[in-house]
Coordinates of C-alpha atoms and ligand atoms in Angstrom, one line a residue:
M10 CA -113.3 131.2 -4.2
S11 CA -115.1 129.9 -6.6
A12 CA -114.7 132.2 -10.2
V13 CA -118.2 131.1 -11.1
L14 CA -121.0 133.9 -11.4
P15 CA -122.8 132.8 -7.8
T16 CA -126.5 132.5 -9.4
Y17 CA -126.8 129.1 -8.5
A18 CA -127.5 127.7 -4.7
R19 CA -125.8 124.3 -5.2
H20 CA -125.5 121.0 -3.3
E21 CA -121.7 120.0 -2.2
L22 CA -121.7 117.0 -4.6
T23 CA -119.8 116.7 -7.3
F24 CA -120.3 114.1 -9.9
D25 CA -117.5 112.0 -11.8
H26 CA -119.9 109.9 -14.2
G27 CA -123.0 108.3 -14.8
R28 CA -124.4 105.4 -16.4
G29 CA -128.2 104.6 -17.0
A30 CA -130.1 105.9 -14.1
H31 CA -127.0 106.1 -11.6
V32 CA -124.4 108.8 -10.6
Y33 CA -121.1 108.3 -9.5
T34 CA -118.7 110.9 -7.3
R35 CA -115.1 110.7 -7.8
D36 CA -115.1 108.9 -4.5
G37 CA -117.5 105.6 -5.5
A38 CA -120.4 107.3 -3.6
R39 CA -123.8 106.2 -6.1
Y40 CA -126.9 108.0 -6.2
L41 CA -130.1 107.1 -8.2
D42 CA -130.9 110.1 -10.3
F43 CA -134.1 111.2 -10.2
S44 CA -133.7 114.9 -10.8
G45 CA -132.5 113.7 -14.0
G46 CA -130.1 117.1 -15.1
V47 CA -134.0 118.4 -14.7
A48 CA -136.3 116.6 -17.4
V49 CA -132.7 116.8 -20.0
N50 CA -131.3 113.1 -19.3
S51 CA -134.5 111.5 -20.9
L52 CA -132.8 108.1 -21.3
G53 CA -129.8 108.3 -18.1
H54 CA -126.4 108.9 -18.3
A55 CA -123.8 107.6 -20.9
H56 CA -126.7 105.6 -23.0
P57 CA -125.0 103.6 -25.7
A58 CA -126.9 104.6 -28.3
L59 CA -126.2 108.8 -27.6
V60 CA -122.8 108.2 -26.9
S61 CA -122.0 106.3 -30.3
A62 CA -124.3 109.1 -32.0
L63 CA -121.6 111.6 -30.9
K64 CA -118.6 109.9 -31.1
D65 CA -119.4 109.0 -34.9
Q66 CA -120.6 112.3 -35.4
A67 CA -117.9 113.8 -33.8
E68 CA -115.6 112.2 -36.2
K69 CA -117.4 113.3 -39.1
I70 CA -118.0 117.4 -38.7
W71 CA -118.8 119.3 -36.0
H72 CA -120.2 122.5 -36.8
T73 CA -121.0 124.3 -40.4
S74 CA -123.4 126.7 -39.9
N75 CA -127.1 127.4 -41.0
L76 CA -125.2 128.7 -44.3
Y77 CA -125.1 125.6 -45.6
Q78 CA -127.8 122.3 -45.7
I79 CA -127.5 120.4 -42.4
E80 CA -128.8 116.6 -43.0
G81 CA -129.2 115.4 -39.5
Q82 CA -131.0 118.6 -39.4
E83 CA -133.2 117.7 -42.4
R84 CA -133.8 114.5 -41.0
L85 CA -134.5 115.7 -37.3
A86 CA -137.4 117.9 -38.5
R87 CA -139.2 115.5 -40.8
R88 CA -139.2 113.0 -38.1
L89 CA -140.5 115.5 -35.6
A90 CA -143.1 117.0 -38.4
D91 CA -144.0 113.4 -38.4
A92 CA -144.2 112.4 -35.1
S93 CA -146.5 115.8 -34.2
F94 CA -148.8 118.4 -35.4
A95 CA -146.3 120.5 -37.1
D96 CA -144.9 120.9 -40.6
V97 CA -141.9 122.9 -39.9
V98 CA -138.9 122.9 -37.0
F99 CA -136.8 126.0 -36.1
F100 CA -133.5 124.7 -33.8
A101 CA -132.0 126.4 -31.3
N102 CA -130.0 125.6 -28.3
S103 CA -132.3 125.6 -25.1
G104 CA -135.4 126.0 -23.8
A105 CA -135.5 129.9 -23.0
E106 CA -134.7 129.6 -26.9
A107 CA -137.0 127.7 -28.0
V108 CA -140.3 129.9 -26.3
E109 CA -138.4 133.0 -28.0
C110 CA -138.9 131.8 -31.3
A111 CA -142.7 130.4 -30.9
L112 CA -143.0 134.1 -29.4
K113 CA -141.4 135.9 -32.3
M114 CA -142.7 133.5 -34.8
A115 CA -146.7 134.3 -33.3
R116 CA -145.8 138.0 -33.6
R117 CA -144.8 137.5 -37.2
Y118 CA -147.6 135.4 -38.2
H119 CA -149.9 138.2 -37.3
A120 CA -147.9 141.1 -38.6
A121 CA -147.6 139.2 -42.2
R122 CA -151.3 138.6 -41.8
G123 CA -151.7 142.8 -41.8
H124 CA -151.9 142.9 -37.7
P125 CA -148.7 144.2 -36.3
E126 CA -150.9 145.6 -33.4
R127 CA -151.2 142.2 -32.3
F128 CA -148.4 141.0 -30.6
R129 CA -149.5 140.9 -27.0
F130 CA -149.8 136.9 -25.2
I131 CA -152.1 135.5 -22.4
T132 CA -149.9 133.9 -19.8
F133 CA -150.4 132.0 -16.2
D134 CA -149.5 132.5 -12.8
G135 CA -146.5 129.9 -11.6
A136 CA -145.6 129.5 -15.1
F137 CA -141.6 129.3 -16.0
H138 CA -140.8 130.1 -19.9
G139 CA -137.2 130.5 -19.2
R140 CA -134.1 133.6 -18.3
T141 CA -133.8 135.7 -21.1
L142 CA -135.9 138.9 -20.9
A143 CA -138.5 138.1 -22.8
T144 CA -139.1 134.8 -21.2
I145 CA -138.4 136.4 -18.0
A146 CA -141.6 139.1 -18.9
A147 CA -143.4 135.6 -20.1
G148 CA -142.8 133.9 -16.6
G149 CA -143.9 136.9 -15.0
Q150 CA -142.3 135.7 -11.4
D151 CA -141.4 138.7 -9.5
K152 CA -138.3 136.7 -8.3
H153 CA -137.3 136.2 -12.2
L154 CA -137.8 140.3 -12.6
T155 CA -136.4 142.0 -9.9
G156 CA -133.5 144.3 -10.5
F157 CA -134.0 143.5 -14.2
G158 CA -135.5 146.9 -15.7
P159 CA -138.9 147.5 -17.3
P160 CA -140.0 143.8 -17.8
M161 CA -140.3 143.4 -22.1
D162 CA -144.1 144.5 -22.9
G163 CA -146.8 142.2 -24.2
F164 CA -147.6 139.8 -21.2
D165 CA -151.0 140.0 -19.8
K166 CA -150.9 137.2 -17.0
V167 CA -154.1 135.8 -15.9
P168 CA -155.0 132.6 -12.6
F169 CA -154.2 129.7 -12.9
A170 CA -157.0 127.4 -15.5
D171 CA -159.4 130.7 -14.7
I172 CA -161.5 130.5 -18.1
D173 CA -163.3 133.7 -17.4
A174 CA -160.1 135.5 -16.7
V175 CA -158.6 134.3 -20.0
R176 CA -161.7 135.7 -22.0
A177 CA -161.4 139.1 -19.9
A178 CA -157.5 139.4 -21.1
I179 CA -158.2 139.3 -24.6
S180 CA -157.9 142.4 -26.7
P181 CA -157.1 143.7 -30.3
E182 CA -153.8 143.1 -29.5
T183 CA -153.8 139.8 -28.4
A184 CA -151.3 137.3 -30.6
G185 CA -151.8 134.0 -28.8
I186 CA -151.6 132.6 -25.8
L187 CA -149.0 130.9 -24.2
L188 CA -148.7 127.7 -21.3
E189 CA -147.3 124.8 -20.0
P190 CA -149.9 122.3 -20.0
I191 CA -148.4 120.8 -16.7
Q192 CA -146.1 123.6 -15.1
G193 CA -142.7 121.7 -14.4
E194 CA -141.4 124.5 -12.3
G195 CA -144.6 125.8 -11.2
G196 CA -145.0 122.4 -8.5
V197 CA -146.1 119.6 -11.4
R198 CA -149.2 121.6 -11.5
V199 CA -151.4 120.2 -14.6
M200 CA -153.6 122.1 -16.4
P201 CA -157.0 121.0 -16.3
H202 CA -158.1 119.4 -20.0
G203 CA -161.2 120.7 -20.4
F204 CA -159.6 124.2 -19.5
V205 CA -157.4 123.5 -22.4
R206 CA -159.8 122.3 -24.9
Q207 CA -161.6 125.6 -24.2
L208 CA -158.1 127.6 -24.5
R209 CA -158.1 126.1 -28.6
E210 CA -161.5 126.9 -28.7
I211 CA -161.1 130.4 -28.0
A212 CA -157.9 130.5 -29.5
D213 CA -159.6 129.6 -32.6
E214 CA -163.1 132.5 -32.2
Q215 CA -160.7 135.3 -31.8
K216 CA -157.9 133.9 -34.7
I217 CA -154.9 133.7 -32.4
L218 CA -152.5 131.4 -31.7
L219 CA -151.8 128.6 -29.4
L220 CA -148.7 128.4 -27.9
F221 CA -147.3 125.6 -26.0
D222 CA -144.3 125.7 -23.7
E223 CA -143.4 121.4 -23.9
V224 CA -140.0 122.0 -22.9
Q225 CA -140.1 119.9 -20.1
T226 CA -143.0 117.9 -20.7
G227 CA -141.9 116.8 -24.5
I228 CA -140.2 113.9 -26.0
G229 CA -142.2 111.3 -23.7
R230 CA -142.1 112.6 -20.6
T231 CA -145.7 112.2 -20.0
G232 CA -145.8 108.9 -21.6
Y233 CA -147.0 110.9 -25.0
F234 CA -144.3 112.2 -27.5
Y235 CA -145.6 115.3 -26.7
A236 CA -148.4 116.1 -23.9
Y237 CA -150.8 117.6 -26.3
E238 CA -151.8 114.3 -27.5
K239 CA -152.9 113.4 -23.3
F240 CA -154.6 116.9 -23.5
G241 CA -156.7 116.1 -26.7
V242 CA -155.5 119.5 -28.0
T243 CA -153.6 120.6 -30.7
P244 CA -151.2 123.9 -30.6
D245 CA -150.0 126.0 -33.1
I246 CA -146.4 126.2 -32.3
L247 CA -144.4 124.6 -29.5
A248 CA -140.9 124.9 -27.9
S249 CA -139.4 121.8 -27.2
A250 CA -135.9 121.1 -25.4
K251 CA -134.4 119.2 -22.2
G252 CA -135.4 116.2 -23.3
L253 CA -134.7 116.3 -26.9
G254 CA -130.9 116.3 -26.8
G255 CA -131.0 113.6 -23.5
G256 CA -128.2 115.7 -22.2
F257 CA -127.0 117.7 -25.0
P258 CA -127.8 121.2 -25.6
I259 CA -130.9 122.0 -27.5
G260 CA -134.0 124.0 -28.5
A261 CA -136.6 123.6 -31.3
C262 CA -139.7 125.4 -31.9
L263 CA -141.9 123.6 -33.9
A264 CA -145.1 125.0 -35.8
T265 CA -147.6 124.1 -38.4
A266 CA -146.9 125.7 -41.9
L267 CA -149.9 128.6 -41.1
A268 CA -148.4 129.6 -37.8
A269 CA -145.0 129.7 -39.5
S270 CA -145.7 131.6 -42.5
G271 CA -144.4 134.8 -41.5
M272 CA -140.9 133.4 -41.0
D273 CA -139.0 133.8 -43.9
A274 CA -135.4 133.5 -45.5
G275 CA -133.3 136.3 -42.5
S276 CA -136.3 136.3 -40.1
H277 CA -134.8 134.1 -37.1
G278 CA -131.8 132.5 -36.8
S279 CA -129.1 130.9 -34.9
T280 CA -125.1 130.2 -35.1
F281 CA -125.3 126.9 -32.9
G282 CA -129.1 125.8 -33.6
G283 CA -129.2 122.6 -35.6
N284 CA -125.8 122.0 -34.9
P285 CA -124.3 118.3 -36.5
L286 CA -123.8 117.0 -33.0
A287 CA -126.5 118.2 -31.2
M288 CA -129.0 116.3 -34.4
A289 CA -127.2 113.2 -34.3
V290 CA -127.7 112.8 -30.7
G291 CA -131.2 114.4 -31.1
N292 CA -131.6 111.9 -33.7
A293 CA -130.7 108.8 -31.5
V294 CA -133.2 110.1 -28.6
L295 CA -135.8 109.7 -31.4
D296 CA -134.9 106.3 -32.3
V297 CA -135.2 104.8 -28.6
V298 CA -138.5 107.2 -27.8
L299 CA -140.4 106.6 -31.0
D300 CA -139.8 103.1 -30.9
E301 CA -142.6 100.6 -30.7
G302 CA -143.8 100.1 -27.2
F303 CA -141.8 102.1 -25.6
L304 CA -144.1 105.3 -24.3
E305 CA -146.4 102.8 -23.4
E306 CA -144.1 101.6 -21.2
V307 CA -143.5 104.8 -20.0
R308 CA -146.9 105.3 -19.0
D309 CA -147.0 101.9 -17.2
K310 CA -144.3 102.8 -15.1
S311 CA -145.9 105.7 -14.5
L312 CA -148.8 104.0 -12.9
L313 CA -146.4 101.7 -10.9
I314 CA -144.7 104.8 -9.5
K315 CA -147.3 106.7 -8.6
Q316 CA -149.4 103.5 -6.7
K317 CA -146.3 102.8 -4.5
L318 CA -145.4 106.8 -4.0
A319 CA -149.6 106.6 -3.0
S320 CA -149.1 104.0 -0.3
V321 CA -146.1 105.8 1.0
G322 CA -148.1 108.9 1.4
D323 CA -151.1 107.1 3.3
E324 CA -148.0 105.7 5.5
F325 CA -146.9 109.2 6.1
P326 CA -149.9 111.8 5.6
E327 CA -147.7 114.3 8.0
I328 CA -144.8 114.6 5.7
I329 CA -146.4 113.9 2.1
E330 CA -149.8 115.9 1.1
E331 CA -150.2 114.7 -2.8
I332 CA -149.0 112.8 -5.3
R333 CA -149.5 114.1 -9.0
G334 CA -147.8 114.8 -12.6
E335 CA -148.4 112.5 -16.1
G336 CA -146.2 109.9 -17.1
L337 CA -142.5 110.1 -15.5
L338 CA -143.1 114.2 -14.8
I339 CA -144.3 113.4 -10.7
G340 CA -144.6 115.8 -8.1
I341 CA -144.6 115.0 -4.4
K342 CA -146.8 118.2 -2.4
V343 CA -144.7 117.7 0.8
K344 CA -145.7 119.5 4.1
P345 CA -142.3 120.2 5.4
Q346 CA -140.0 122.5 4.0
V347 CA -139.1 121.0 0.1
K348 CA -135.4 121.7 1.2
L349 CA -135.2 119.5 3.7
V350 CA -137.3 116.8 1.9
I351 CA -134.5 117.4 -0.5
D352 CA -131.5 117.2 1.8
A353 CA -132.7 113.7 3.2
L354 CA -133.9 111.9 0.1
I355 CA -129.7 113.0 -0.8
G356 CA -128.7 111.8 2.6
E357 CA -130.4 108.5 1.7
G358 CA -129.0 108.4 -2.3
L359 CA -131.9 109.6 -4.2
L360 CA -131.7 112.7 -5.9
A361 CA -134.9 115.1 -7.0
A362 CA -135.7 118.1 -7.7
P363 CA -137.5 120.5 -5.7
A364 CA -140.4 122.4 -7.8
G365 CA -142.5 125.2 -6.6
E366 CA -145.8 125.3 -4.3
N367 CA -143.4 122.6 -1.5
V368 CA -143.4 119.8 -4.3
V369 CA -140.3 117.2 -4.6
R370 CA -139.8 116.7 -8.5
L371 CA -139.1 113.0 -9.6
L372 CA -137.9 112.8 -13.1
P373 CA -136.6 109.4 -13.6
P374 CA -134.9 108.3 -17.4
L375 CA -137.8 107.0 -19.0
N376 CA -136.6 104.2 -19.5
V377 CA -135.9 103.4 -15.6
S378 CA -136.4 99.9 -14.3
V379 CA -139.0 98.5 -11.9
D380 CA -136.2 97.5 -9.7
E381 CA -134.9 101.4 -10.0
I382 CA -138.4 102.5 -9.0
D383 CA -138.6 100.5 -5.8
E384 CA -135.2 101.3 -5.1
A385 CA -136.9 105.1 -5.3
V386 CA -139.6 104.3 -3.3
D387 CA -137.8 102.7 -0.6
I388 CA -135.4 105.5 -0.2
I389 CA -138.8 108.0 -0.2
R390 CA -139.9 106.0 2.6
R391 CA -137.1 105.8 4.7
A392 CA -136.5 109.6 4.8
A393 CA -140.0 109.9 5.4
A394 CA -139.8 108.0 8.1
G395 CA -136.4 109.8 9.3
I396 CA -137.8 113.4 9.0
K397 CA -141.5 111.7 10.7
S398 CA -138.8 110.5 13.8
R399 CA -136.9 114.1 14.3
D400 CA -140.1 116.0 14.2
M401 CA -141.3 113.7 17.1
A402 CA -138.7 113.6 19.1
R403 CA -138.3 117.7 18.8
T404 CA -142.4 117.9 19.8
S405 CA -142.1 115.9 22.7
N406 CA -138.9 117.5 23.9
Ligands
PLP1 C1 -136.3 124.2 -18.0 C2 -137.4 125.2 -19.4 C3 -137.6 126.3 -20.0 C4 -136.0 127.0 -20.0 O1 -135.4 126.3 -20.9 P1 -133.4 126.5 -20.4 O2 -132.7 125.0 -21.4 O3 -133.2 126.4 -19.4 O4 -133.7 128.0 -21.3 C5 -138.4 126.7 -20.9 N1 -139.7 126.6 -20.3 C6 -140.5 125.2 -19.3 C7 -140.8 124.5 -19.4 C8 -139.0 124.7 -19.1 O5 -139.1 123.7 -18.0

């Protein structure tokens, strides 16, 4: 019996090594990895620049704590700020921690301005913000909350993209609005751009903060450095993680100087956050993602894969209901049970991640090749054909 706490229903697959978009089991079976460690392996596996950044740093110094200056942290914070709306960055080790920082920062902002009563957040149906006690309360999903005691107070959930419900939920206790511009775990649900723009207006009008959880959508995943650019809406605070480390654990909370103005020395902390190893890898990821033309290529590949998937959808309307998403965060809403489709894809050599609303999520590395896209689309076509012929055999019996 495994000694690992059984919180995951895992596939019977163990990977030994990976190269680019492919992973290999010990006995040499090869899979095209479009699950990407769930949006983490932004540059695929064993990217030479990331490997050498980690090795070089490992030979210098691993950890010093935040009691001292950390060069790589200064550099990564500066680069993230220069590439975004932000003025300042706090480093953590995961997405949930980045969101925690965002929530604490927003509360502290109001408290420092004489409004400690402003501590509540408006959140959305279908959201996912992590698995800590605060972030499961923010996500507001029964399946994550059940059995863990009273959910932390301070979150007012409204229906997805319902502007009237947002207005109605605002009270003198509201500190901010927290959203994923595209709900990843929720099923690659893109918030309507006009809706997100209205949230910005409401936040300004009510003097509350707009918090984006871009843990999944950030660092080029949508074809923009952060998805807010695509929406034409600038947040006050943004949580980043996943792709920023390319596989090394890292979280970051980005903010304007104003939104961060309540966070003084001693107000927040993390032992490992901003550790030299994580910073070395994060900087190496940015070297690639911020390179000229890189994000444009992501957008071109997005168009290509969506067109190809749409044509598979036309061939198999009984299997594929809709193709959605931005950049290389792609959702295929399927009609059969999503688990059955994922298993069929694995059977054909493609790894994909399930998401809410019966969606198969594709998260290829951002540097995926056109050949690899073709390979994935062929596999998806084969898997769809396989499921269809099995279904036809069943119904004709
Ligand atoms: C994955 C994810 C998180 C949680 O990140 P962890 O690193 O697992 O804590 C939070 N928000 C969003 C949008 C995510 O996709």
